């Protein structure tokens, strides 16, 4: 009796339940004949426990292999041997004292039962040895809150390894939240799990207010995910409210996570999830496999990362790498190419990797060098490489570069409509030109950037010295390859920027020249208008930096241009940093573009007002919000004038639609019909279409075909932009007439530099008929 009292006192002062020395001392004091039962007695366990074990016996083999880890001196295995005739029972514990005592106690009466000294976190058994593992308090003992989950993770990993497929892990536990949290997450994929309450026939002396629960997890071959089934109701629980509340909360939280996985593609898997088989066997390539995951953020990793794993959609002998890593900087992470599934497959194809791990950087990586990130990622991605036969083959790191050699931020502002906007001057790593404007040899470009669309460059202009009147030829090509030229310090670009201004006789954006190339479709009409001394009425939705209208005003003087811009902040930026100015032939209206075109169409129908005026009043530009009398319409007393050219060049704030430009509302059939109604009979409708998705492009083209009789396109080389042109007229210029029409357009264009005119005329040869 004294010895039992001493043992109970020792148990209360053990402190560390993971200490072998403490347990050796405990079992030495208690002795072999005085068994200690954690939680429930055999009478309480017999029914539910035998039900599961006998089911295993019926489904697999009569003499199933059972493991009892951390057996201590409990009589659990003896009852299983005697009452239920389970003979192939292996008991393990890391205490030599208790294993010696239990062996002496059972060797004669139960000769088939085995006893071994073994640490349950590093078991010396072959894979898939046992049909059942019966744990009575072992996991709970390892999961002391102050010690963390490390030992529990190691133990459960061993349980998963040694169990046969179809085997059961039967865990008797007090179901504390930190224990269930580990158990539920570790056995999440490929395990059927139930939890039931063990009825109490008598109150346990050590912890009278806590009830024992039985968690049963059955191992499956597949990585299927199941919700956990609770085989109890709250009314039947015989425990305190804290324990009941904790169990229900843990169950609901875990099942909510599992239901999220059922919904599919937006779940971020952890590396541990994947190692547990969440997405199958990662050592093998699986054609077309794609999922999102998180890397790092624990232990030895400096950062956490969001990534996408993609196995190439087609097997190919031309793969250069079995596995590659593609790093996407924060400034480009929201681009369609990297944020959409279709775009990501395009990156996989170009990477020549059988498996590509695309890592999307964010704000937490701002102060880290690429070397630090690569060193941090390397051990993480090695665990995701396919195959075990590659013998440590190097995994190449690739990166989506912006090709910038120097950058100087000129101005930053946050607009309530457009969000954060940046004006910056840049020098590209590689720029091919025949004549250099600057003594330094570097060309500087000024860019307008909308951060809301993942730092999309909305407008880009070449800077030149005051009085630069002659440029023999300017042709540039930016590449994203690394430059080996010596990098000049930021002071140099700042000094140069202060000496330069935007050069409006040059269009830096190829799609702008493409838009003008499309004027070939109405060059005969434009020629006839000019011959009568009238103007070609042009409406441009979307001001940006004002580069296109300034260029048009300079080279095609007979255009009367009305600009519509929703955001007054953008107009101020165009004026202050890009040299945009208005005159009587170039006006800006602060208004909603769709509403503006709708008013034109309505006024045309009503024959009341004109959308264009010639009095040179530019007061509309400063009004915000627009008032009723300053939208765009002025009474001229001579009927309504339709628009000859409508150009849509508006970026989209929602890149998830697959459209970077224009915003989705501008390609709705209802709006397209309004545009058609506002056009003159020989009118031309132009859309700058930016999307890497062929499906999205086809959708836009299909909608335009419904409304317009004749549709053309110009696909720009090495650009994402595609310019679409639609004719209002039922008659159409034949492709055989393009050379003559191009000659007419050439005569209408008045450039300082013939090379610019030639670029536009060369573009006319690429315009092709769609309908």
mmCIF file of C-alpha atoms in Angstrom, residues 483-656:
data_model
loop_
_atom_site.group_PDB
_atom_site.id
_atom_site.type_symbol
_atom_site.label_atom_id
_atom_site.label_comp_id
_atom_site.label_asym_id
_atom_site.label_seq_id
_atom_site.Cartn_x
_atom_site.Cartn_y
_atom_site.Cartn_z
ATOM 1 C CA UNK A 483 22.996 42.698 -69.073
ATOM 2 C CA UNK A 484 26.736 42.409 -68.600
ATOM 3 C CA UNK A 485 27.325 46.134 -68.971
ATOM 4 C CA UNK A 486 28.510 48.024 -65.925
ATOM 5 C CA UNK A 487 25.594 49.422 -63.942
ATOM 6 C CA UNK A 488 25.636 53.191 -63.540
ATOM 7 C CA UNK A 489 24.663 54.657 -60.211
ATOM 8 C CA UNK A 490 21.202 56.147 -59.576
ATOM 9 C CA UNK A 491 22.641 59.662 -59.458
ATOM 10 C CA UNK A 492 23.354 59.490 -63.185
ATOM 11 C CA UNK A 493 19.753 58.772 -64.231
ATOM 12 C CA UNK A 494 18.451 61.476 -61.874
ATOM 13 C CA UNK A 495 20.776 64.051 -63.372
ATOM 14 C CA UNK A 496 19.825 63.050 -66.920
ATOM 15 C CA UNK A 497 16.081 63.017 -66.195
ATOM 16 C CA UNK A 498 16.218 66.617 -65.050
ATOM 17 C CA UNK A 499 17.624 67.645 -68.425
ATOM 18 C CA UNK A 500 15.048 65.804 -70.529
ATOM 19 C CA UNK A 501 11.399 66.016 -71.538
ATOM 20 C CA UNK A 502 8.899 63.617 -73.111
ATOM 21 C CA UNK A 503 9.480 63.379 -76.864
ATOM 22 C CA UNK A 504 6.017 63.336 -78.481
ATOM 23 C CA UNK A 505 7.259 62.609 -81.989
ATOM 24 C CA UNK A 506 8.099 59.037 -80.990
ATOM 25 C CA UNK A 507 5.733 56.281 -79.824
ATOM 26 C CA UNK A 508 7.423 53.888 -77.418
ATOM 27 C CA UNK A 509 4.445 51.513 -77.342
ATOM 28 C CA UNK A 510 4.128 49.270 -80.383
ATOM 29 C CA UNK A 511 0.379 48.953 -79.921
ATOM 30 C CA UNK A 512 0.011 52.727 -80.364
ATOM 31 C CA UNK A 513 1.599 52.515 -83.817
ATOM 32 C CA UNK A 514 -0.594 49.460 -84.460
ATOM 33 C CA UNK A 515 -3.719 51.493 -83.713
ATOM 34 C CA UNK A 516 -2.677 54.091 -86.289
ATOM 35 C CA UNK A 517 -1.845 51.330 -88.806
ATOM 36 C CA UNK A 518 -5.496 50.309 -88.618
ATOM 37 C CA UNK A 519 -6.530 53.706 -90.005
ATOM 38 C CA UNK A 520 -5.699 52.151 -93.386
ATOM 39 C CA UNK A 521 -9.198 50.635 -93.236
ATOM 40 C CA UNK A 522 -10.788 54.100 -93.602
ATOM 41 C CA UNK A 523 -7.988 55.974 -95.393
ATOM 42 C CA UNK A 524 -10.208 56.650 -98.424
ATOM 43 C CA UNK A 525 -12.896 58.138 -96.177
ATOM 44 C CA UNK A 526 -10.308 60.216 -94.291
ATOM 45 C CA UNK A 527 -8.938 61.475 -97.613
ATOM 46 C CA UNK A 528 -12.409 62.560 -98.739
ATOM 47 C CA UNK A 529 -13.065 64.372 -95.441
ATOM 48 C CA UNK A 530 -9.765 66.239 -95.648
ATOM 49 C CA UNK A 531 -10.472 67.247 -99.246
ATOM 50 C CA UNK A 532 -13.612 69.080 -98.077
ATOM 51 C CA UNK A 533 -11.756 70.903 -95.307
ATOM 52 C CA UNK A 534 -13.569 69.082 -92.510
ATOM 53 C CA UNK A 535 -12.171 67.159 -89.544
ATOM 54 C CA UNK A 536 -12.242 63.454 -88.676
ATOM 55 C CA UNK A 537 -13.947 63.256 -85.309
ATOM 56 C CA UNK A 538 -12.061 60.925 -83.000
ATOM 57 C CA UNK A 539 -13.066 59.757 -79.523
ATOM 58 C CA UNK A 540 -10.462 58.083 -77.268
ATOM 59 C CA UNK A 541 -11.631 56.445 -74.035
ATOM 60 C CA UNK A 542 -8.739 56.303 -71.575
ATOM 61 C CA UNK A 543 -6.166 59.091 -71.376
ATOM 62 C CA UNK A 544 -3.278 57.405 -69.612
ATOM 63 C CA UNK A 545 -0.257 59.669 -70.001
ATOM 64 C CA UNK A 546 -1.834 61.291 -73.066
ATOM 65 C CA UNK A 547 0.906 60.013 -75.404
ATOM 66 C CA UNK A 548 -1.327 58.679 -78.217
ATOM 67 C CA UNK A 549 -3.482 61.823 -78.602
ATOM 68 C CA UNK A 550 -0.388 64.081 -78.468
ATOM 69 C CA UNK A 551 1.251 62.014 -81.204
ATOM 70 C CA UNK A 552 -1.933 61.973 -83.308
ATOM 71 C CA UNK A 553 -2.351 65.720 -82.904
ATOM 72 C CA UNK A 554 1.180 66.238 -84.212
ATOM 73 C CA UNK A 555 1.085 63.869 -87.207
ATOM 74 C CA UNK A 556 -2.577 63.924 -88.274
ATOM 75 C CA UNK A 557 -3.635 67.534 -87.878
ATOM 76 C CA UNK A 558 -7.083 67.049 -89.367
ATOM 77 C CA UNK A 559 -8.216 64.865 -86.447
ATOM 78 C CA UNK A 560 -10.516 66.488 -83.897
ATOM 79 C CA UNK A 561 -9.795 64.460 -80.752
ATOM 80 C CA UNK A 562 -12.007 64.160 -77.700
ATOM 81 C CA UNK A 563 -10.472 62.291 -74.745
ATOM 82 C CA UNK A 564 -12.544 60.769 -71.934
ATOM 83 C CA UNK A 565 -10.821 60.006 -68.641
ATOM 84 C CA UNK A 566 -12.594 58.933 -65.464
ATOM 85 C CA UNK A 567 -9.841 59.905 -63.025
ATOM 86 C CA UNK A 568 -8.768 63.583 -62.681
ATOM 87 C CA UNK A 569 -5.579 62.446 -60.923
ATOM 88 C CA UNK A 570 -4.452 60.755 -64.143
ATOM 89 C CA UNK A 571 -5.115 63.926 -66.140
ATOM 90 C CA UNK A 572 -2.957 65.917 -63.721
ATOM 91 C CA UNK A 573 -0.139 63.367 -64.010
ATOM 92 C CA UNK A 574 -0.318 63.512 -67.818
ATOM 93 C CA UNK A 575 -0.034 67.302 -67.704
ATOM 94 C CA UNK A 576 2.663 67.534 -65.031
ATOM 95 C CA UNK A 577 4.978 64.675 -65.990
ATOM 96 C CA UNK A 578 4.271 63.738 -69.617
ATOM 97 C CA UNK A 579 3.869 67.128 -71.272
ATOM 98 C CA UNK A 580 0.203 66.651 -72.175
ATOM 99 C CA UNK A 581 -1.568 69.830 -73.328
ATOM 100 C CA UNK A 582 -5.019 70.567 -74.734
ATOM 101 C CA UNK A 583 -5.970 72.870 -77.572
ATOM 102 C CA UNK A 584 -9.091 73.471 -79.643
ATOM 103 C CA UNK A 585 -8.494 70.237 -81.554
ATOM 104 C CA UNK A 586 -7.686 68.117 -78.490
ATOM 105 C CA UNK A 587 -10.005 68.180 -75.504
ATOM 106 C CA UNK A 588 -10.350 66.117 -72.332
ATOM 107 C CA UNK A 589 -13.571 65.317 -70.477
ATOM 108 C CA UNK A 590 -13.592 63.900 -66.954
ATOM 109 C CA UNK A 591 -16.409 61.412 -67.265
ATOM 110 C CA UNK A 592 -17.357 57.754 -67.310
ATOM 111 C CA UNK A 593 -16.425 56.394 -70.750
ATOM 112 C CA UNK A 594 -19.365 54.042 -71.128
ATOM 113 C CA UNK A 595 -21.860 56.677 -70.076
ATOM 114 C CA UNK A 596 -20.196 59.188 -72.397
ATOM 115 C CA UNK A 597 -20.593 56.940 -75.450
ATOM 116 C CA UNK A 598 -24.148 56.101 -74.418
ATOM 117 C CA UNK A 599 -25.007 59.824 -74.324
ATOM 118 C CA UNK A 600 -23.546 60.247 -77.797
ATOM 119 C CA UNK A 601 -25.684 57.414 -79.123
ATOM 120 C CA UNK A 602 -28.778 58.792 -77.400
ATOM 121 C CA UNK A 603 -28.158 62.307 -78.685
ATOM 122 C CA UNK A 604 -27.629 61.004 -82.207
ATOM 123 C CA UNK A 605 -30.969 59.257 -82.017
ATOM 124 C CA UNK A 606 -32.703 62.304 -80.571
ATOM 125 C CA UNK A 607 -30.950 64.614 -83.031
ATOM 126 C CA UNK A 608 -30.565 67.228 -80.291
ATOM 127 C CA UNK A 609 -26.901 67.720 -79.432
ATOM 128 C CA UNK A 610 -23.481 67.096 -80.875
ATOM 129 C CA UNK A 611 -20.735 65.203 -79.113
ATOM 130 C CA UNK A 612 -18.158 67.454 -80.667
ATOM 131 C CA UNK A 613 -17.693 71.199 -80.606
ATOM 132 C CA UNK A 614 -15.246 73.656 -82.055
ATOM 133 C CA UNK A 615 -15.107 76.637 -79.700
ATOM 134 C CA UNK A 616 -11.853 75.627 -77.992
ATOM 135 C CA UNK A 617 -13.367 75.622 -74.493
ATOM 136 C CA UNK A 618 -11.457 73.105 -72.369
ATOM 137 C CA UNK A 619 -13.102 73.885 -69.054
ATOM 138 C CA UNK A 620 -14.610 70.410 -68.897
ATOM 139 C CA UNK A 621 -11.232 68.937 -68.053
ATOM 140 C CA UNK A 622 -11.105 70.562 -64.648
ATOM 141 C CA UNK A 623 -14.594 69.579 -63.520
ATOM 142 C CA UNK A 624 -14.897 66.622 -61.201
ATOM 143 C CA UNK A 625 -17.311 65.110 -60.741
ATOM 144 C CA UNK A 626 -18.651 66.019 -64.175
ATOM 145 C CA UNK A 627 -21.774 68.141 -64.242
ATOM 146 C CA UNK A 628 -24.700 67.698 -66.518
ATOM 147 C CA UNK A 629 -23.705 70.493 -68.900
ATOM 148 C CA UNK A 630 -20.063 69.482 -69.226
ATOM 149 C CA UNK A 631 -20.134 65.814 -70.131
ATOM 150 C CA UNK A 632 -19.257 66.288 -73.793
ATOM 151 C CA UNK A 633 -22.186 67.815 -75.505
ATOM 152 C CA UNK A 634 -22.752 71.340 -76.740
ATOM 153 C CA UNK A 635 -25.717 72.559 -78.726
ATOM 154 C CA UNK A 636 -24.600 73.700 -82.139
ATOM 155 C CA UNK A 637 -27.997 74.247 -83.700
ATOM 156 C CA UNK A 638 -27.154 72.180 -86.729
ATOM 157 C CA UNK A 639 -28.140 68.654 -85.820
ATOM 158 C CA UNK A 640 -26.054 65.779 -84.522
ATOM 159 C CA UNK A 641 -22.578 64.742 -85.656
ATOM 160 C CA UNK A 642 -21.586 61.122 -85.293
ATOM 161 C CA UNK A 643 -18.076 59.980 -84.403
ATOM 162 C CA UNK A 644 -15.678 58.758 -87.102
ATOM 163 C CA UNK A 645 -13.207 56.882 -84.908
ATOM 164 C CA UNK A 646 -13.723 55.426 -81.417
ATOM 165 C CA UNK A 647 -10.639 54.044 -79.621
ATOM 166 C CA UNK A 648 -10.918 52.078 -76.372
ATOM 167 C CA UNK A 649 -7.657 51.993 -74.406
ATOM 168 C CA UNK A 650 -8.726 51.440 -70.809
ATOM 169 C CA UNK A 651 -6.941 49.140 -68.383
ATOM 170 C CA UNK A 652 -8.840 46.648 -66.248
ATOM 171 C CA UNK A 653 -8.621 46.799 -62.470
ATOM 172 C CA UNK A 654 -9.698 43.136 -62.288
ATOM 173 C CA UNK A 655 -6.952 41.013 -63.855
ATOM 174 C CA UNK A 656 -8.664 37.825 -62.637
#
